[in-house]
mmCIF file of C-alpha atoms in Angstrom:
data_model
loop_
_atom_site.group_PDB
_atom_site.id
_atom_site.type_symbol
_atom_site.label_atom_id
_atom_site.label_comp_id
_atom_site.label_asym_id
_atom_site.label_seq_id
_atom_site.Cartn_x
_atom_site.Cartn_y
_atom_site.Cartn_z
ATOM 1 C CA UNK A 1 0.000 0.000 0.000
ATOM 2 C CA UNK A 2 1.630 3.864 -0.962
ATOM 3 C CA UNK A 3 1.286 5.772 2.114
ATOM 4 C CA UNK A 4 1.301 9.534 2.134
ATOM 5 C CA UNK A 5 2.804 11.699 4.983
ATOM 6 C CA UNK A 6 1.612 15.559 4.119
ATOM 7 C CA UNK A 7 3.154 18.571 6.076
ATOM 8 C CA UNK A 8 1.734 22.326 5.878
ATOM 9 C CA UNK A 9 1.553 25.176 7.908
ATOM 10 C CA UNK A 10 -2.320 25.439 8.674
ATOM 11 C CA UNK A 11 -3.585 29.093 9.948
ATOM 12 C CA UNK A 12 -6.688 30.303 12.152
ATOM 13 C CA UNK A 13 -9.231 30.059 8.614
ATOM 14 C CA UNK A 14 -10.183 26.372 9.240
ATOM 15 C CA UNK A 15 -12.080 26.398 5.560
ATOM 16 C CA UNK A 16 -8.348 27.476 3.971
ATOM 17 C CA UNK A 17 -6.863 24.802 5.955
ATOM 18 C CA UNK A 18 -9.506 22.314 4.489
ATOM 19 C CA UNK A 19 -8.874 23.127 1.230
ATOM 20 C CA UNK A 20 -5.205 22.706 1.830
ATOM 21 C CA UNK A 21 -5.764 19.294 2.926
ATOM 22 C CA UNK A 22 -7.812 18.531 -0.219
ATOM 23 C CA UNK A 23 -5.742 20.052 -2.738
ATOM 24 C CA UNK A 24 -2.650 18.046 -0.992
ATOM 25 C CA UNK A 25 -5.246 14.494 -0.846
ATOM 26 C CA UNK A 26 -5.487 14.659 -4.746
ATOM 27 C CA UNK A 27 -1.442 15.468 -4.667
ATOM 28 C CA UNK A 28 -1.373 12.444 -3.003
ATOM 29 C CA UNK A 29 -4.031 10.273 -5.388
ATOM 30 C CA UNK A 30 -1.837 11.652 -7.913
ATOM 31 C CA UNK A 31 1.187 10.000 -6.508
ATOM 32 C CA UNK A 32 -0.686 6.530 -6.490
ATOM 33 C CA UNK A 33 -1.268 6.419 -2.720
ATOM 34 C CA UNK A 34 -4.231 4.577 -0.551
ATOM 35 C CA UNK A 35 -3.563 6.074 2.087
ATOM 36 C CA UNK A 36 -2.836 10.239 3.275
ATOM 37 C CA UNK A 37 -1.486 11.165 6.975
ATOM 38 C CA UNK A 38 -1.928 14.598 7.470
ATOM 39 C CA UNK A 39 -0.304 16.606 11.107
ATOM 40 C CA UNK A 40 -1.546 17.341 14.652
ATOM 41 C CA UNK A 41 -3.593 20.143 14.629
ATOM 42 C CA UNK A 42 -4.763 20.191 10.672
ATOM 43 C CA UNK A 43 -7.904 21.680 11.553
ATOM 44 C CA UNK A 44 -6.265 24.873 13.380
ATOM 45 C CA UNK A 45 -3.287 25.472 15.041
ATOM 46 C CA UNK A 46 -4.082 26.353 19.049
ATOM 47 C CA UNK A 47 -2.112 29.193 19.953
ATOM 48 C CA UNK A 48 -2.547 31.270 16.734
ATOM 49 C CA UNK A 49 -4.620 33.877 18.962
ATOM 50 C CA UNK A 50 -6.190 31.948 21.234
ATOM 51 C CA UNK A 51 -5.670 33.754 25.135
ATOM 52 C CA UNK A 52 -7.904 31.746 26.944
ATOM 53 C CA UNK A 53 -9.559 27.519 27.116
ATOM 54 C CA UNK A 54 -13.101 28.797 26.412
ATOM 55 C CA UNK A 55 -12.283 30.350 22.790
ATOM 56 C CA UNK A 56 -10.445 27.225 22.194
ATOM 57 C CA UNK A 57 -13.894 25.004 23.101
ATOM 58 C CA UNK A 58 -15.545 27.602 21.225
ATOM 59 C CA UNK A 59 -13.121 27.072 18.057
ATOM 60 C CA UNK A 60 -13.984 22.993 18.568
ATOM 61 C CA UNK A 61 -17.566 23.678 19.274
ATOM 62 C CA UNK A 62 -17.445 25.685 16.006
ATOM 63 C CA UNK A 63 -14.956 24.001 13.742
ATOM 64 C CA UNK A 64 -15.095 20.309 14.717
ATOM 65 C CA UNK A 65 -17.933 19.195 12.768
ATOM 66 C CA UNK A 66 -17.423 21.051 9.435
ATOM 67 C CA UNK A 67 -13.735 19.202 9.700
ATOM 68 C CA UNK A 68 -14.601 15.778 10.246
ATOM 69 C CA UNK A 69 -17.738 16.358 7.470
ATOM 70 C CA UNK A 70 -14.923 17.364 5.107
ATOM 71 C CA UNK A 71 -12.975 15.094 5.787
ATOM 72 C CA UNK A 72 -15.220 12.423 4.974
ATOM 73 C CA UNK A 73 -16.124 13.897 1.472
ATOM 74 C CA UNK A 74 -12.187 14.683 0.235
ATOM 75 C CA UNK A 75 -12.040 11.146 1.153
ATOM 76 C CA UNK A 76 -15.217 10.063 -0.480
ATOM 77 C CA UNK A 77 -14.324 11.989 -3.518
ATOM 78 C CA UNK A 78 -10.551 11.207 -3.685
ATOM 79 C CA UNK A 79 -10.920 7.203 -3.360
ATOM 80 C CA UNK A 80 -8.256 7.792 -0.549
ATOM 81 C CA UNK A 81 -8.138 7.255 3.479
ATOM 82 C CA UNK A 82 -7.316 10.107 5.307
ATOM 83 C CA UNK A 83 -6.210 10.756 8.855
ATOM 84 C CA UNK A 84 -6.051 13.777 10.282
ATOM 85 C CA UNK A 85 -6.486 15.947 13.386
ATOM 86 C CA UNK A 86 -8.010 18.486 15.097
ATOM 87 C CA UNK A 87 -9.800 20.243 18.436
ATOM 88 C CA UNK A 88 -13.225 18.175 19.393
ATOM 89 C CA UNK A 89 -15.478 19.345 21.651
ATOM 90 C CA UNK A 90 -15.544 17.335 24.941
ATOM 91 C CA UNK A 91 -18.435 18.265 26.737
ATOM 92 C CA UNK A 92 -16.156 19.913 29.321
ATOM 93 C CA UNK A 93 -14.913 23.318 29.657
ATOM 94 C CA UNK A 94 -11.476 21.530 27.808
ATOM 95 C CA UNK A 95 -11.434 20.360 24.504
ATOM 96 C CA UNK A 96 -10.279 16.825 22.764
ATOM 97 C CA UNK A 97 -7.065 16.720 20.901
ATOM 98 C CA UNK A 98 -8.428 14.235 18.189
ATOM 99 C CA UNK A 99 -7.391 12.281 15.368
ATOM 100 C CA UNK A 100 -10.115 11.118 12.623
ATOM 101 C CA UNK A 101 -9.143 8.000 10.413
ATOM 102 C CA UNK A 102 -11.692 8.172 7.918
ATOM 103 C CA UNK A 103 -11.730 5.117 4.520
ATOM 104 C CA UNK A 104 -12.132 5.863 0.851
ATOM 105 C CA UNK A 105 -15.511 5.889 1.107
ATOM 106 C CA UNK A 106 -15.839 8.384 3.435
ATOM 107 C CA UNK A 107 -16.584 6.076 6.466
ATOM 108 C CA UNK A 108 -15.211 7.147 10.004
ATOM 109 C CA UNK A 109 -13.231 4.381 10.732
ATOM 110 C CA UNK A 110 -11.924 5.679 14.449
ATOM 111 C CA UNK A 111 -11.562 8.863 16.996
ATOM 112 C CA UNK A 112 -8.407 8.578 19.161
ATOM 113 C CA UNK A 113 -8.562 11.237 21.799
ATOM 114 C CA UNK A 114 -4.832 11.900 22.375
ATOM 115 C CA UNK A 115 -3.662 9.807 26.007
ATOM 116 C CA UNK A 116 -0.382 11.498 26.877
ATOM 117 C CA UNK A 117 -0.969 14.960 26.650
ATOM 118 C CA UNK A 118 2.376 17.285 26.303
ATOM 119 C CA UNK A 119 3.326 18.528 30.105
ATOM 120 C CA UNK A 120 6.905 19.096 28.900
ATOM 121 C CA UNK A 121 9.550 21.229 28.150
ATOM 122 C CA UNK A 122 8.290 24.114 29.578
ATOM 123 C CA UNK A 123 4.713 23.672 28.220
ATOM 124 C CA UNK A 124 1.562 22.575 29.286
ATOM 125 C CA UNK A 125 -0.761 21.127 27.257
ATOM 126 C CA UNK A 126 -2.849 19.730 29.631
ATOM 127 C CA UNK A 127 -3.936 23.550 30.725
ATOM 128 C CA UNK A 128 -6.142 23.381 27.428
ATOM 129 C CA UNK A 129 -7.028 20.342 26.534
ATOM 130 C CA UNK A 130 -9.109 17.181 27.817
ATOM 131 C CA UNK A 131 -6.965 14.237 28.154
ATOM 132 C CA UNK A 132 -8.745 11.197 26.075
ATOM 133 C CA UNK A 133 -9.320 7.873 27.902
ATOM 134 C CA UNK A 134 -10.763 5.596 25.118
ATOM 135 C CA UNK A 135 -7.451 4.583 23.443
ATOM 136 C CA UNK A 136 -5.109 3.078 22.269
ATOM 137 C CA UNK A 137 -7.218 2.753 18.758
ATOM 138 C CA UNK A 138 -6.286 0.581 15.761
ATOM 139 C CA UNK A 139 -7.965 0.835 12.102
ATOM 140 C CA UNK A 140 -7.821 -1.621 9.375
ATOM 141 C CA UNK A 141 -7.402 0.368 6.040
ATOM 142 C CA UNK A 142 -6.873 -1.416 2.995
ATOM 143 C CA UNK A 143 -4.331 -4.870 3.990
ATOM 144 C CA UNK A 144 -3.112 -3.130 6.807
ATOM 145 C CA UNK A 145 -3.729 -2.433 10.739
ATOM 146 C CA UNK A 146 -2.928 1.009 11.173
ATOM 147 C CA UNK A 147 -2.610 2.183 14.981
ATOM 148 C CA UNK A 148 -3.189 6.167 15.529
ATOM 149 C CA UNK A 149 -0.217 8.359 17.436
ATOM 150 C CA UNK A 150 -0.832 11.421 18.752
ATOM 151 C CA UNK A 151 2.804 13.580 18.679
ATOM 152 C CA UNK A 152 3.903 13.251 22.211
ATOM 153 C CA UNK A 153 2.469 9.448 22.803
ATOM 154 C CA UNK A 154 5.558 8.505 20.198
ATOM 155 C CA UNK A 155 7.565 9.067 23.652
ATOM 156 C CA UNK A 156 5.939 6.129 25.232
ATOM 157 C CA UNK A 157 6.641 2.702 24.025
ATOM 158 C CA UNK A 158 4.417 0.829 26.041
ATOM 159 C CA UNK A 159 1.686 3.268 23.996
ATOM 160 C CA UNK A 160 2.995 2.060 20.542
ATOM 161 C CA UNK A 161 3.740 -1.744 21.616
ATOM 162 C CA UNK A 162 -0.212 -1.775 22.997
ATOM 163 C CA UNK A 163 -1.109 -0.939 19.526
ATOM 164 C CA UNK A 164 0.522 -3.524 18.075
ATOM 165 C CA UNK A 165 -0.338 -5.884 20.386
ATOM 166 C CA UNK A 166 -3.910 -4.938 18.913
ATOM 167 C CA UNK A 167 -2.379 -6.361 15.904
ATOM 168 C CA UNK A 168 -1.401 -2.998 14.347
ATOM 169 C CA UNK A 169 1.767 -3.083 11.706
ATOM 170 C CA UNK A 170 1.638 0.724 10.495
ATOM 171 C CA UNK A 171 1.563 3.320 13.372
ATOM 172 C CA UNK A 172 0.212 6.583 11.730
ATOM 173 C CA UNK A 173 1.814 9.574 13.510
ATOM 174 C CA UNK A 174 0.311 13.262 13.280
ATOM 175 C CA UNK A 175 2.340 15.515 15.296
ATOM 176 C CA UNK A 176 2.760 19.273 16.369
ATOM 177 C CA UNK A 177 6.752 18.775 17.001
ATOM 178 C CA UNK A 178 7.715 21.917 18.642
ATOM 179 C CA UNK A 179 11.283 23.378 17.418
ATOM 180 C CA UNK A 180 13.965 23.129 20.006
ATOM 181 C CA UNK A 181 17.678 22.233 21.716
ATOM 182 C CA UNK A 182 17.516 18.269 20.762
ATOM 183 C CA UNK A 183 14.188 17.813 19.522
ATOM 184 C CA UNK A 184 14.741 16.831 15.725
ATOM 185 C CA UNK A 185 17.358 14.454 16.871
ATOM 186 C CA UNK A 186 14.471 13.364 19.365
ATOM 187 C CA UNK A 187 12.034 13.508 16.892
ATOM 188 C CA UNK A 188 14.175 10.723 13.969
ATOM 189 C CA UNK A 189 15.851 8.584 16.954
ATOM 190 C CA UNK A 190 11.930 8.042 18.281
ATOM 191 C CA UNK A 191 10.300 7.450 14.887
ATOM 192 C CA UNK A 192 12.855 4.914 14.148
ATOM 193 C CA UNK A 193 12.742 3.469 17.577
ATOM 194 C CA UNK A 194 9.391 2.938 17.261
ATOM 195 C CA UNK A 195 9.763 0.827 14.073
ATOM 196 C CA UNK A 196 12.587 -1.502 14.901
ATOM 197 C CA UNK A 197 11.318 -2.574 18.669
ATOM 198 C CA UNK A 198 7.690 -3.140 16.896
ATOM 199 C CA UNK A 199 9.083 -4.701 13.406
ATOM 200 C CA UNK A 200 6.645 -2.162 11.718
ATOM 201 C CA UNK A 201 5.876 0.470 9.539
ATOM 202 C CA UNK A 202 5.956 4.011 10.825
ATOM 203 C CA UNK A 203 4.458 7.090 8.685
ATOM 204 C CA UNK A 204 4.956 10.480 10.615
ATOM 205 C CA UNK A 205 3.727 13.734 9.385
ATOM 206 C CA UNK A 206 4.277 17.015 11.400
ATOM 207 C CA UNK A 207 3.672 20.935 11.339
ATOM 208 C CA UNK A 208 5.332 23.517 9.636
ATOM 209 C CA UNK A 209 4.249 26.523 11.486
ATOM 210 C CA UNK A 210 6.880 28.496 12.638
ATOM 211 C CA UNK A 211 7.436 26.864 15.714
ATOM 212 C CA UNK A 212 7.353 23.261 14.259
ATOM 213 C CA UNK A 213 10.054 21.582 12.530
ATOM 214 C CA UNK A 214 8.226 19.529 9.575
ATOM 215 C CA UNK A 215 10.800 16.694 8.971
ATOM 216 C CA UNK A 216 7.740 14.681 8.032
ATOM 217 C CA UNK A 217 9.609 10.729 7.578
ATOM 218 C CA UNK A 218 8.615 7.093 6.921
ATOM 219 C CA UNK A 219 10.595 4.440 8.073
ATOM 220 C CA UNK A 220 10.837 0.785 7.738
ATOM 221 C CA UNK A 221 10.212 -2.185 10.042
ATOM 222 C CA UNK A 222 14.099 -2.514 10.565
ATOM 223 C CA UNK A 223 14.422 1.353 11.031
ATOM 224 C CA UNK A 224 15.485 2.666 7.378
ATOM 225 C CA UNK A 225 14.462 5.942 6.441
ATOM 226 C CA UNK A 226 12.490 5.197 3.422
ATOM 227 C CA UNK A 227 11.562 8.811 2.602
ATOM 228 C CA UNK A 228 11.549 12.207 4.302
ATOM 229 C CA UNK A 229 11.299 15.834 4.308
ATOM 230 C CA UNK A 230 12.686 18.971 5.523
ATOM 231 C CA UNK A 231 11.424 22.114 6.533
ATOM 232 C CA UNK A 232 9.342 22.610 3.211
ATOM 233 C CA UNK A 233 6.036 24.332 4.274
ATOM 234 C CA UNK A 234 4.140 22.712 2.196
ATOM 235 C CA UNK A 235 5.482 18.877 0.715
ATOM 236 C CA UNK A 236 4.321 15.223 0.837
ATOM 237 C CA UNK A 237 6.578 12.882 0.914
ATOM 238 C CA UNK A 238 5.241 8.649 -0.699
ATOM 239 C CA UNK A 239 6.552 5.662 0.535
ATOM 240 C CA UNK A 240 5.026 1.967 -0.889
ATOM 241 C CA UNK A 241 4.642 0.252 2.344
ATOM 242 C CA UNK A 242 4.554 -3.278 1.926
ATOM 243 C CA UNK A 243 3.270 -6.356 4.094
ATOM 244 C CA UNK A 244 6.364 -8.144 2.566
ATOM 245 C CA UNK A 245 9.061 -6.212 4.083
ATOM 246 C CA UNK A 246 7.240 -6.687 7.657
ATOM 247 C CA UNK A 247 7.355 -10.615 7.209
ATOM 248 C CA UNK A 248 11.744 -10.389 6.570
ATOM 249 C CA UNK A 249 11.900 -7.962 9.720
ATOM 250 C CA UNK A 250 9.860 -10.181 11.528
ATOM 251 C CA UNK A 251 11.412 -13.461 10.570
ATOM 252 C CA UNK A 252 15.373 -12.222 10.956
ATOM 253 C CA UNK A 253 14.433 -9.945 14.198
ATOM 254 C CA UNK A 254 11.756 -11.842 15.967
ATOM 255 C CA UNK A 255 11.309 -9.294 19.261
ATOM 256 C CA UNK A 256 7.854 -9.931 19.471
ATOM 257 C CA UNK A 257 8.153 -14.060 19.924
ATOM 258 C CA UNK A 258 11.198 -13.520 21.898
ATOM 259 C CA UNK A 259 9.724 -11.314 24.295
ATOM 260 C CA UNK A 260 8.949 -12.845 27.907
ATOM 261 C CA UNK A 261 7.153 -9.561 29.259
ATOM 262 C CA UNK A 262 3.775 -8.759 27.471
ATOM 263 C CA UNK A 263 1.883 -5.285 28.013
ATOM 264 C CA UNK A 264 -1.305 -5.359 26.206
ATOM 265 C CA UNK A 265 -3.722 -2.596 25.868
ATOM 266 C CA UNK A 266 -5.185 -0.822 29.152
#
């Protein structure tokens, strides 16, 4: 299956950012892929003006709908999965930080309501947004399981090892990476961390707002860069992920049989 990993620089107009993501979907069709990953935070960035929690619940209250209704009909009338993500309203005074998985035919395949919110390096994440409880979540789109990362949860490899536990062998990342001493070297070392202990695929797409570093990257089950990006604002990078290459990894580095400590989903 081609998988695409799309980076942009989305600003407060939600309906320009749409249109970004569809004009970058048929990029992607284009290219031959199944499959589109788009960043954290697709539907708006949160700190473009936002001063306070309640005109970010008002932005999800607002803007949530319309995304994941869009969503559903660039996939619909691409032929192409799409995952992306954005602010959904919780029902509390904090919004969701969600990502929608949504099939070809426009079908919502999954909500994962990011688990590990970012309380780190100086920031607080968890000031503004509801942290989700109903994860980890896996998808099956096209031949493949594909399990849905939320930027910081990359940082937790009991998170990524639940979802394959769950059986996934793609782990979609949409991520917000904030610039900073360390963090692209963070950022590659975790992505292809996250590949070689699991034996799977990982596409990763990220921001490119000013404060994000793009570096959008796929890597293979035994941890090779198969494509990536730089700090283009706007790029997609196309990588043809197949089940065949996770069989080899699997069969010369068998972790997962040889493991004698199993942590399955919470």
């Amino acid at each position: 299956m081609k998988v695409a990993a799309a980076q942009f620089a989305p600003t407060a107009d939600a309906v320009a950012n749409l249109a970004v993501i569809e004009e970058m979907t048929a990029d992607a069709v284009a290219a031959g892929a199944e499959l589109v990953v788009f960043p954290e935070e697709s539907m708006l960035p949160s700190d473009f003006s936002t001063e306070t929690d309640a005109q970010l619940r008002e932005l999800a209250i607002a803007h949530w709908e319309p995304f994941l209704e869009g969503l559903s009909r660039i996939a619909r009338t691409h032929g192409i999965a799409v995952i992306a993500a954005g602010y959904e309203d919780s029902g509390t005074a904090l919004p969701y930080n969600t990502m929608a998985a949504v099939d070809a035919e426009g079908e919502v395949l999954g909500l994962y309501r990011k688990m590990h919110l970012y309380d780190a390096f100086d920031y607080k994440e968890s000031r503004r947004i509801q942290r989700g409880d109903t994860g980890p979540v896996v998808v099956r789109i096209g031949d493949f399981n594909v399990g849905l990362v939320n930027c910081y949860d990359v940082r937790f490899p009991e998170f990524t090892r639940s979802l394959v536990e769950m059986g996934a062998d793609l782990l979609a990342v949409s991520a917000a990476w904030v610039k900073g001493p360390l963090k692209e070297d963070h950022w590659q070392t975790l992505l292809r961390t996250r590949a070689i202990e699991n034996t799977c695929w990982v596409v990763a797409s990220s921001l490119t707002t000013p404060d994000c570093i793009g570096m959008s990257m796929a890597v293979d089950p035994l941890g090779v860069v198969r494509a990536a990006l730089g700090e283009e604002e706007r790029s997609l990078l196309v990588v043809d992920a197949d089940k065949d290459r996770i069989d080899r990894a699997r069969t010369v580095l068998p972790v997962l049989r040889n493991r004698r400590i199993i942590i399955g989903p919470r």
